Coordinates of C-alpha atoms and ligand atoms in Angstrom, one line a residue:
X1 CA 0.2 0.0 -0.1
X2 CA 2.9 2.2 1.0
X3 CA 3.5 4.8 3.8
X4 CA 1.8 2.8 6.7
X5 CA -0.9 5.3 7.9
X6 CA -1.2 5.9 11.7
X7 CA -4.8 6.1 13.5
X8 CA -5.0 7.4 17.0
X9 CA -7.8 6.4 19.7
X10 CA -8.0 9.2 22.9
X11 CA -10.6 9.0 24.8
X12 CA -12.5 12.1 26.8
X13 CA -15.2 13.1 29.8
X14 CA -14.7 9.2 31.2
X15 CA -12.0 6.7 32.0
X16 CA -13.5 2.7 30.8
X17 CA -15.3 4.1 27.7
X18 CA -14.0 0.8 25.9
X19 CA -11.5 2.7 23.4
X20 CA -9.5 -0.7 23.6
X21 CA -12.8 -2.6 21.7
X22 CA -13.1 0.6 19.6
X23 CA -9.5 0.0 18.5
X24 CA -9.5 -3.5 17.8
X25 CA -12.9 -3.1 15.9
X26 CA -11.0 -0.9 13.6
X27 CA -8.6 -2.9 13.4
X28 CA -10.6 -6.2 12.5
X29 CA -12.3 -4.2 10.0
X30 CA -9.0 -2.5 8.2
X31 CA -7.9 -6.3 8.4
X32 CA -11.2 -7.2 7.1
X33 CA -10.2 -5.2 3.8
X34 CA -6.4 -7.4 3.4
X35 CA -4.8 -4.2 5.0
X36 CA -2.1 -5.6 7.5
X37 CA -3.1 -3.9 10.6
X38 CA -1.2 -4.0 14.2
X39 CA -2.2 -2.0 17.8
X40 CA -0.4 -0.2 19.9
X41 CA -1.3 0.9 23.4
X42 CA 0.6 4.2 25.0
X43 CA -0.5 4.1 28.7
X44 CA 0.4 7.3 30.7
X45 CA 1.8 6.0 33.5
X46 CA 5.3 5.9 35.0
X47 CA 5.8 2.4 35.6
X48 CA 8.4 0.5 33.4
X49 CA 5.6 -1.8 32.6
X50 CA 2.5 -3.5 33.7
X51 CA 4.2 -6.3 35.4
X52 CA 4.4 -5.2 39.4
X53 CA 1.0 -3.5 39.2
X54 CA -1.3 -5.0 41.5
X55 CA -4.8 -7.1 40.0
X56 CA -6.9 -5.1 41.8
X57 CA -5.9 -1.7 40.5
X58 CA -5.0 -2.6 36.5
X59 CA -6.6 -6.1 35.8
X60 CA -5.2 -8.6 34.2
X61 CA -1.1 -8.5 33.1
X62 CA -1.1 -10.2 29.8
X63 CA 1.8 -11.8 28.6
X64 CA 2.9 -11.6 25.0
X65 CA 5.3 -14.1 23.0
X66 CA 8.3 -12.1 23.5
X67 CA 7.6 -12.7 27.3
X68 CA 6.5 -8.6 27.8
X69 CA 4.0 -8.2 30.7
X70 CA 1.7 -5.5 28.9
X71 CA -2.1 -3.9 29.0
X72 CA -4.8 -6.3 29.2
X73 CA -5.7 -4.2 26.0
X74 CA -3.0 -6.0 24.3
X75 CA -5.1 -9.4 24.8
X76 CA -8.6 -7.8 23.1
X77 CA -6.0 -6.7 20.1
X78 CA -5.0 -10.2 19.5
X79 CA -8.0 -11.9 20.3
X80 CA -10.1 -9.3 17.9
X81 CA -7.4 -9.4 15.1
X82 CA -5.7 -12.7 15.7
X83 CA -2.3 -11.3 15.3
X84 CA 0.5 -11.3 18.3
X85 CA 1.1 -8.7 19.7
X86 CA 5.2 -7.7 21.5
X87 CA 7.2 -5.6 23.6
X88 CA 7.1 -2.2 21.4
X89 CA 2.8 -3.2 21.4
X90 CA 3.0 -1.6 24.3
X91 CA 4.9 1.6 26.1
X92 CA 4.2 3.7 29.0
X93 CA 5.9 7.4 30.3
X94 CA 7.9 5.2 32.4
X95 CA 9.2 3.5 29.7
X96 CA 10.0 6.6 27.4
X97 CA 11.6 8.7 30.6
X98 CA 13.7 5.9 31.4
X99 CA 14.9 5.4 26.9
X100 CA 15.3 9.4 27.6
X101 CA 17.3 9.6 30.5
X102 CA 19.9 6.4 29.4
X103 CA 20.3 8.3 26.5
X104 CA 21.4 11.2 28.4
X105 CA 23.4 9.4 30.8
X106 CA 24.9 8.3 28.0
X107 CA 25.8 11.6 26.7
X108 CA 23.9 11.0 23.0
X109 CA 22.3 14.7 23.6
X110 CA 25.7 15.9 23.6
X111 CA 25.0 18.5 26.6
X112 CA 21.3 20.1 25.4
X113 CA 18.8 20.8 28.0
X114 CA 16.6 17.8 27.8
X115 CA 13.5 18.5 28.1
X116 CA 9.4 17.1 27.5
X117 CA 9.2 19.3 24.2
X118 CA 11.4 18.1 22.2
X119 CA 12.6 15.3 23.5
X120 CA 10.2 13.2 25.4
X121 CA 7.5 14.0 22.6
X122 CA 10.6 12.8 19.8
X123 CA 10.9 9.7 21.9
X124 CA 7.4 9.2 22.1
X125 CA 6.9 9.7 17.8
X126 CA 9.8 7.3 17.6
X127 CA 8.3 4.5 19.8
X128 CA 4.7 5.4 17.6
X129 CA 6.6 4.7 14.7
X130 CA 8.8 2.2 15.3
X131 CA 6.1 -1.2 14.2
X132 CA 5.2 0.9 11.2
X133 CA 8.8 1.4 10.2
X134 CA 10.1 -2.3 11.1
X135 CA 7.5 -4.0 9.6
X136 CA 5.6 -2.1 7.1
X137 CA 2.2 -2.2 8.4
X138 CA -0.6 -0.8 6.5
X139 CA -2.0 0.5 9.5
X140 CA -0.6 1.2 13.0
X141 CA -3.3 1.7 15.4
X142 CA -2.5 3.6 18.5
X143 CA -5.2 3.9 21.8
X144 CA -3.6 6.2 23.8
X145 CA -4.7 5.6 27.7
X146 CA -6.3 7.8 30.1
X147 CA -8.4 10.7 29.6
X148 CA -7.7 13.9 27.9
X149 CA -7.5 16.7 30.1
X150 CA -5.2 14.3 32.1
X151 CA -2.0 16.2 33.1
X152 CA 0.1 12.9 32.0
X153 CA -1.7 12.9 28.7
X154 CA -0.7 15.8 27.8
X155 CA 3.2 14.6 26.1
X156 CA 0.9 12.2 24.0
X157 CA -1.3 14.9 22.8
X158 CA 1.8 17.0 21.6
X159 CA 3.1 13.9 19.8
X160 CA -0.4 13.4 18.1
X161 CA -0.4 17.0 17.1
X162 CA 3.2 17.0 15.6
X163 CA 2.2 13.5 13.6
X164 CA -0.9 14.5 12.7
X165 CA 0.4 18.0 11.4
X166 CA 3.8 15.6 9.7
X167 CA 1.8 12.7 8.5
X168 CA -0.8 14.8 6.2
X169 CA -3.3 12.3 5.4
X170 CA -1.4 9.4 6.8
X171 CA -2.5 10.4 10.3
X172 CA -6.1 10.5 11.6
X173 CA -7.3 10.7 15.8
X174 CA -10.7 8.9 16.5
X175 CA -12.0 10.1 19.6
X176 CA -13.7 8.2 22.0
X177 CA -16.7 10.2 24.2
X178 CA -19.4 9.3 26.6
X179 CA -23.2 10.9 26.5
X180 CA -24.9 10.3 29.5
X181 CA -28.4 10.2 29.5
X182 CA -30.2 12.2 31.9
X183 CA -33.7 10.0 33.0
X184 CA -35.4 13.1 34.6
X185 CA -35.0 15.1 31.1
X186 CA -35.4 11.7 28.9
X187 CA -32.4 13.2 27.2
X188 CA -29.2 12.6 25.6
X189 CA -27.0 14.9 26.7
X190 CA -23.8 16.4 24.2
X191 CA -22.3 19.2 26.1
X192 CA -19.4 16.4 28.2
X193 CA -18.5 15.9 24.1
X194 CA -18.3 19.5 23.1
X195 CA -16.1 20.2 25.7
X196 CA -14.2 16.8 25.5
X197 CA -13.6 17.8 22.0
X198 CA -12.4 21.8 23.1
X199 CA -10.2 19.9 25.3
X200 CA -8.4 17.9 22.3
X201 CA -8.8 21.5 20.2
X202 CA -7.3 23.2 22.8
X203 CA -3.9 21.1 22.6
X204 CA -4.1 21.7 18.6
X205 CA -5.7 18.8 18.0
X206 CA -8.9 18.3 16.1
X207 CA -10.5 15.0 16.0
X208 CA -11.4 13.6 12.6
X209 CA -13.9 11.1 13.7
X210 CA -16.2 10.6 16.6
X211 CA -17.5 7.4 19.3
X212 CA -19.7 8.2 20.9
X213 CA -20.2 6.0 23.7
X214 CA -24.2 6.1 24.7
X215 CA -27.0 3.3 26.3
X216 CA -29.8 5.2 23.9
X217 CA -29.2 5.4 20.7
X218 CA -28.7 8.6 19.2
X219 CA -31.3 10.6 16.7
X220 CA -29.7 12.0 13.2
X221 CA -30.8 15.7 15.1
X222 CA -27.9 14.8 18.0
X223 CA -25.4 13.6 15.8
X224 CA -26.0 17.1 13.1
X225 CA -25.9 19.1 16.7
X226 CA -22.3 17.4 17.2
X227 CA -21.2 17.6 14.1
X228 CA -21.8 21.5 13.3
X229 CA -20.5 22.3 17.1
X230 CA -17.1 19.9 17.1
X231 CA -16.2 21.1 13.1
X232 CA -16.3 16.4 12.3
X233 CA -18.4 15.8 9.5
X234 CA -21.7 14.3 10.1
X235 CA -20.7 10.8 8.6
X236 CA -17.9 11.0 11.1
X237 CA -20.1 10.9 13.8
X238 CA -20.5 7.3 14.8
X239 CA -22.3 6.0 17.7
X240 CA -21.2 3.0 20.1
X241 CA -24.2 1.8 22.5
X242 CA -24.0 -1.2 24.7
X243 CA -23.6 -4.2 22.7
X244 CA -24.9 -7.5 24.2
X245 CA -20.9 -9.1 23.6
X246 CA -17.9 -7.0 23.0
X247 CA -17.5 -8.8 19.8
X248 CA -20.7 -7.4 18.3
X249 CA -19.0 -4.0 18.4
X250 CA -16.7 -4.7 15.1
X251 CA -20.8 -5.1 13.1
X252 CA -21.8 -2.1 14.9
X253 CA -19.1 0.1 13.6
X254 CA -19.1 -1.5 10.2
X255 CA -23.1 -0.5 10.2
X256 CA -22.2 3.0 10.4
X257 CA -19.4 3.2 7.6
X258 CA -16.8 3.4 10.4
X259 CA -14.0 1.8 8.1
X260 CA -15.0 3.5 4.9
X261 CA -14.8 7.0 6.5
X262 CA -11.4 6.3 7.5
X263 CA -10.5 4.8 4.1
X264 CA -12.2 8.3 3.0
X265 CA -10.8 10.4 4.9
X266 CA -6.8 9.1 5.0
X267 CA -6.9 8.6 0.6
X268 CA -7.9 5.4 0.5
X269 CA -9.7 3.4 -2.4
X270 CA -12.9 2.0 -0.8
X271 CA -13.6 -1.2 -2.8
X272 CA -16.1 -3.9 -2.2
X273 CA -17.1 -4.2 2.1
X274 CA -16.3 -7.3 3.3
X275 CA -18.8 -10.3 4.7
X276 CA -16.6 -10.5 7.5
X277 CA -18.6 -14.4 7.6
X278 CA -16.1 -15.9 10.4
X279 CA -16.7 -13.1 12.3
X280 CA -20.4 -13.6 11.5
X281 CA -20.4 -17.4 12.1
X282 CA -18.5 -17.0 15.1
X283 CA -21.7 -14.2 16.2
X284 CA -24.7 -16.6 15.6
X285 CA -23.1 -19.6 17.0
X286 CA -22.8 -17.7 20.2
X287 CA -26.5 -16.3 20.0
X288 CA -27.8 -19.9 19.3
X289 CA -25.4 -20.9 22.2
X290 CA -27.2 -18.8 24.6
X291 CA -30.6 -19.8 24.1
X292 CA -29.6 -22.9 26.1
X293 CA -29.4 -23.3 30.1
X294 CA -25.5 -21.9 30.9
X295 CA -23.0 -24.4 31.5
X296 CA -21.5 -23.9 34.9
X297 CA -18.1 -23.1 35.8
X298 CA -16.7 -22.1 39.1
X299 CA -13.3 -19.9 38.9
X300 CA -11.5 -20.8 41.9
X301 CA -8.8 -17.5 43.1
X302 CA -7.9 -14.6 45.0
X303 CA -8.7 -11.7 43.5
X304 CA -12.3 -10.7 43.0
X305 CA -12.6 -8.5 40.5
X306 CA -13.9 -9.4 36.9
X307 CA -11.0 -7.5 34.7
X308 CA -8.1 -9.5 37.1
X309 CA -8.9 -12.7 35.6
X310 CA -9.8 -10.8 32.1
X311 CA -8.2 -13.5 29.7
X312 CA -9.5 -16.7 31.5
X313 CA -12.6 -15.5 31.0
X314 CA -12.7 -14.6 27.8
X315 CA -11.0 -17.9 26.7
X316 CA -13.4 -19.7 28.6
X317 CA -16.8 -18.0 27.1
X318 CA -14.9 -18.2 23.4
X319 CA -14.7 -22.2 24.1
X320 CA -18.1 -23.0 25.2
X321 CA -19.0 -21.0 21.9
X322 CA -17.5 -23.7 19.7
X323 CA -19.0 -26.3 22.5
X324 CA -22.9 -24.7 21.7
X325 CA -22.9 -23.5 25.3
X326 CA -22.3 -20.7 26.9
X327 CA -20.1 -20.5 29.9
X328 CA -21.5 -19.0 33.2
X329 CA -18.2 -18.1 35.4
X330 CA -18.6 -17.9 39.2
X331 CA -16.3 -16.8 40.8
X332 CA -15.6 -18.1 44.0
X333 CA -13.3 -16.7 46.3
X334 CA -10.4 -19.1 47.5
X335 CA -9.9 -16.9 50.8
X336 CA -13.0 -18.1 52.2
X337 CA -13.2 -22.0 51.0
X338 CA -12.6 -24.5 53.4
X339 CA -13.1 -28.2 53.8
X340 CA -16.7 -27.6 55.2
X341 CA -18.1 -25.3 53.0
X342 CA -16.3 -26.9 49.9
X343 CA -19.1 -29.0 48.3
X344 CA -21.5 -25.8 49.3
X345 CA -19.1 -23.4 47.5
X346 CA -18.3 -25.9 44.3
X347 CA -22.5 -27.0 44.2
X348 CA -23.6 -27.2 40.4
X349 CA -20.9 -26.1 38.8
X350 CA -19.6 -28.4 35.7
X351 CA -16.4 -27.8 36.0
X352 CA -13.6 -25.7 37.9
X353 CA -10.8 -23.9 36.8
X354 CA -8.3 -22.8 39.5
X355 CA -6.7 -19.4 38.6
X356 CA -3.6 -18.0 38.5
X357 CA -2.0 -15.9 41.8
X358 CA 1.3 -14.5 43.8
X359 CA 1.8 -15.2 46.7
X360 CA 0.1 -16.9 50.4
X361 CA -2.7 -15.5 50.1
X362 CA -5.6 -17.7 49.5
X363 CA -3.6 -21.0 48.6
X364 CA -5.2 -23.0 51.6
X365 CA -8.8 -22.6 49.6
X366 CA -7.3 -23.4 46.3
X367 CA -6.2 -27.3 48.2
X368 CA -9.7 -27.6 49.4
X369 CA -10.9 -27.2 46.4
X370 CA -8.7 -29.0 44.2
X371 CA -9.0 -32.1 46.7
X372 CA -12.6 -31.8 46.8
X373 CA -12.5 -32.1 42.5
X374 CA -10.3 -34.3 41.8
X375 CA -12.1 -36.9 45.2
X376 CA -15.5 -36.4 43.3
X377 CA -14.6 -36.4 39.4
X378 CA -15.3 -33.1 38.7
X379 CA -12.9 -31.4 36.0
X380 CA -10.2 -29.5 36.9
X381 CA -7.8 -27.5 34.7
X382 CA -5.6 -25.3 37.1
X383 CA -3.5 -22.7 35.2
X384 CA 0.1 -21.6 36.5
X385 CA 0.1 -21.5 40.3
X386 CA -3.3 -23.2 39.9
X387 CA -1.1 -26.1 38.1
X388 CA 1.1 -26.0 41.2
X389 CA -1.4 -25.8 43.7
X390 CA -2.5 -28.8 41.8
X391 CA 0.9 -30.4 42.5
X392 CA 0.9 -29.5 46.2
X393 CA -2.2 -30.9 47.0
X394 CA -0.9 -34.0 45.7
X395 CA 2.1 -34.5 47.2
X396 CA 0.1 -33.3 50.5
X397 CA -2.4 -36.4 50.1
X398 CA -1.9 -38.7 47.9
X399 CA 2.3 -39.2 48.3
X400 CA 2.0 -38.6 51.5
X401 CA 4.1 -35.2 52.4
X402 CA 1.4 -33.3 54.4
X403 CA 4.0 -30.5 54.8
X404 CA 4.1 -30.4 50.9
X405 CA 4.6 -27.1 49.6
X406 CA 6.1 -24.5 46.8
X407 CA 9.4 -22.8 48.2
X408 CA 7.1 -19.3 47.4
X409 CA 5.1 -20.4 50.1
X410 CA 7.3 -21.4 52.4
X411 CA 11.0 -21.2 52.5
X412 CA 11.6 -24.1 54.9
X413 CA 9.7 -27.5 54.1
X414 CA 11.8 -30.2 53.5
X415 CA 8.9 -30.8 50.5
X416 CA 9.4 -27.8 47.9
X417 CA 8.0 -30.1 45.2
X418 CA 7.7 -26.4 43.7
X419 CA 10.3 -25.0 43.9
X420 CA 12.0 -21.5 42.6
X421 CA 13.5 -22.0 39.2
X422 CA 17.5 -22.8 38.8
X423 CA 18.0 -19.3 36.5
X424 CA 16.3 -17.3 38.8
X425 CA 18.0 -18.8 42.6
X426 CA 20.7 -15.9 42.6
X427 CA 17.8 -13.7 42.0
X428 CA 16.5 -11.7 44.4
X429 CA 14.7 -8.4 43.7
X430 CA 11.5 -8.1 42.2
X431 CA 11.2 -7.2 39.1
X432 CA 12.2 -8.4 36.0
X433 CA 12.7 -11.6 37.0
X434 CA 10.1 -14.4 35.7
X435 CA 10.3 -17.0 33.0
X436 CA 7.8 -14.8 30.4
X437 CA 7.1 -15.7 26.6
X438 CA 6.6 -18.3 24.8
X439 CA 8.4 -21.5 25.1
X440 CA 8.0 -25.0 23.8
X441 CA 6.5 -27.9 25.1
X442 CA 6.8 -31.4 23.6
X443 CA 3.0 -33.2 24.6
X444 CA 3.2 -37.2 25.5
X445 CA 1.1 -38.6 23.0
X446 CA -2.0 -40.4 24.1
X447 CA -2.4 -37.7 26.8
X448 CA -5.6 -36.0 27.3
X449 CA -3.5 -32.3 26.6
X450 CA -2.1 -34.3 23.7
X451 CA -5.7 -35.4 22.4
X452 CA -7.0 -31.6 23.0
X453 CA -4.2 -29.6 20.7
X454 CA -3.7 -32.6 18.3
X455 CA -0.3 -32.3 17.9
X456 CA 3.2 -32.7 19.9
X457 CA 4.8 -29.7 19.7
X458 CA 3.3 -26.8 20.7
X459 CA 4.0 -23.2 22.3
X460 CA 2.6 -21.2 25.5
X461 CA 3.2 -18.4 26.8
X462 CA 4.7 -18.2 30.6
X463 CA 5.0 -15.9 33.8
X464 CA 6.0 -17.5 37.0
X465 CA 9.2 -17.4 39.0
X466 CA 8.8 -21.4 40.8
X467 CA 8.4 -24.8 38.9
X468 CA 7.5 -28.4 39.1
X469 CA 10.8 -29.9 41.4
X470 CA 11.7 -32.8 38.9
X471 CA 13.3 -35.1 42.4
X472 CA 9.4 -35.7 42.8
X473 CA 8.7 -36.3 39.2
X474 CA 8.7 -40.4 39.5
X475 CA 6.9 -40.5 42.9
X476 CA 4.2 -38.5 40.8
X477 CA 3.9 -41.0 37.8
X478 CA 4.0 -44.2 40.3
X479 CA 1.0 -42.7 42.1
X480 CA -1.3 -41.6 38.7
X481 CA 0.3 -38.1 37.8
X482 CA 1.4 -38.0 34.9
X483 CA 3.9 -35.5 34.1
X484 CA 1.8 -34.8 30.4
X485 CA 3.9 -31.7 28.7
X486 CA 7.7 -30.9 29.3
X487 CA 9.8 -28.3 27.8
X488 CA 12.6 -30.5 25.6
X489 CA 15.6 -27.7 26.0
X490 CA 15.4 -27.8 30.1
X491 CA 13.3 -30.7 31.1
X492 CA 10.6 -28.4 33.1
X493 CA 7.6 -29.8 33.5
X494 CA 4.7 -27.9 31.8
X495 CA 1.7 -30.1 32.3
X496 CA 0.5 -32.3 34.4
X497 CA -2.8 -35.0 34.3
X498 CA -4.3 -37.6 36.3
X499 CA -5.4 -39.4 33.3
X500 CA -7.6 -41.6 35.0
X501 CA -10.6 -38.7 36.1
X502 CA -12.5 -37.6 33.6
X503 CA -10.4 -34.2 32.9
X504 CA -8.0 -33.0 35.4
X505 CA -4.8 -31.1 34.0
X506 CA -3.0 -28.6 35.3
X507 CA -0.7 -26.6 33.1
X508 CA 2.5 -24.5 34.1
X509 CA 2.1 -22.0 31.1
X510 CA -0.8 -19.6 30.3
X511 CA -2.9 -20.9 27.8
X512 CA -5.8 -18.4 28.0
X513 CA -3.2 -15.4 26.2
X514 CA -3.4 -16.8 22.8
X515 CA -7.3 -18.1 22.7
X516 CA -8.5 -15.8 19.9
X517 CA -12.4 -15.8 18.6
X518 CA -11.8 -17.6 15.9
X519 CA -9.2 -19.8 17.2
X520 CA -10.2 -20.4 20.7
X521 CA -7.5 -22.5 22.6
X522 CA -8.1 -26.3 22.1
X523 CA -7.3 -27.2 26.0
X524 CA -9.9 -24.5 26.9
X525 CA -12.6 -26.0 24.3
X526 CA -11.7 -29.3 25.4
X527 CA -12.0 -29.0 29.5
X528 CA -15.6 -26.9 28.3
X529 CA -16.2 -29.8 26.6
X530 CA -15.5 -32.0 29.3
X531 CA -17.5 -29.7 31.7
X532 CA -20.8 -30.3 29.3
X533 CA -20.0 -34.2 29.7
X534 CA -20.2 -33.8 33.5
X535 CA -23.5 -32.2 33.8
Ligands
LIG601 N1 3.3 -17.2 41.9 C1 3.9 -19.1 41.1 C2 5.0 -18.4 40.0 O1 5.6 -17.3 40.7 C3 2.5 -18.6 40.2 C4 2.7 -17.8 39.0 C5 1.8 -17.4 38.0 O2 0.8 -17.7 38.6 N2 0.9 -16.2 36.9 O3 5.8 -19.4 39.7

């Protein structure tokens, strides 16, 4: 196509309006037209990456194949577009400053006074263009985190202003705002949108397209009003109404010609409308599945917040659709689980997911849940810490090591069935010490995992510091827990399963990160299938 085109997605009025979903939907529509698209997220916070952020504050930490601990919006990008993102797709203010300060210390600036403008903004601009320059994408969509008007966003907005000026038709700004409905007046109110656009204009950015989030449909008159007051074409005022699922949003945007408007504004041929066939088929299957009773799956964990297990919830929901059923996830707080209440807490659950996590808190409840599902043969899927708990519970209650534990929980126990990884032993600081990103795994033929994947060699993403202690491997296998997935280089156990049970698998890796709308993860599909068979 020639030069890379840059689309910036900003947000105003309020946070959590769904910039990630709008960015993903625009990406999906352009991709369906044959363009090579990537999406990146620029976050205005000072952390170097979201790896050390509390899941309660920031939701899940997503992991890219190249081992970057990323904002969860990258998960949406991958799920919608079926692409793989990398470290370059997620930039924070912390990374920008660090890079500038490192350059300054090295003397790269030759004694110049280092300032937000131009040094920080130049670094932002360099990062905006990095992917486009390196991989020759047709479109690079850049989502700017935060809300217009925040002090933290200013350097990003200045960079967008400059880029729009420099790139002309090759850059465009989509601004997402909120149109509240005042029940007392029975009216949708556009004033916050007007103010938000004014805020952008005051820093020199004229948005090209406005996407208005609303709970009620916008009238033509209202769109005209917004267009006139905000200097935007009427056709470029698009509404984004609450949808039953986020996966409807690309179609809702297509109905309003958002992709066509973008192409026209960027001087590209519009051509034929793509039919998004596979996507529509997915949605039809999903709608059909919703007419039936849901399959109930418990998610045992300690982070009682929807976003903390975002990718797991999405992967379960996709796996439900491909099993023609809706998955209803029931969060079960592991901190409250005891041998006395577990039967009640897991009552009616056809499958149980043991979630990933860090630290001691809530760990004993996970053992309680695992003991219950193992002895009652309820399909169970443990991910990362969940897999480690599966191994510890087995050591305690089957191998007979009552004191078995993970070194993460107990430094001194004589039976560390989960131990610190060899390469981590010397490292004591927190940040950046984990086994991160995609690693190879070889599956044992005949295992349930092998059956699910239908192949021997797989690659999955990791985020952990501890590992299965191979000193105990023979004892586990002799007692009926098999190690069916092994890393060929390090011999690390990546999967354990109990083949005599209906479906009982723990994975050291995080399969949820690679489940996408059109390519659901085979382990999730297989797990949900087993749960349905267990109803
Ligand atoms: N805390 C465990 C470890 O570091 C598991 C991490 C996780 O569940 N992501 O090994």
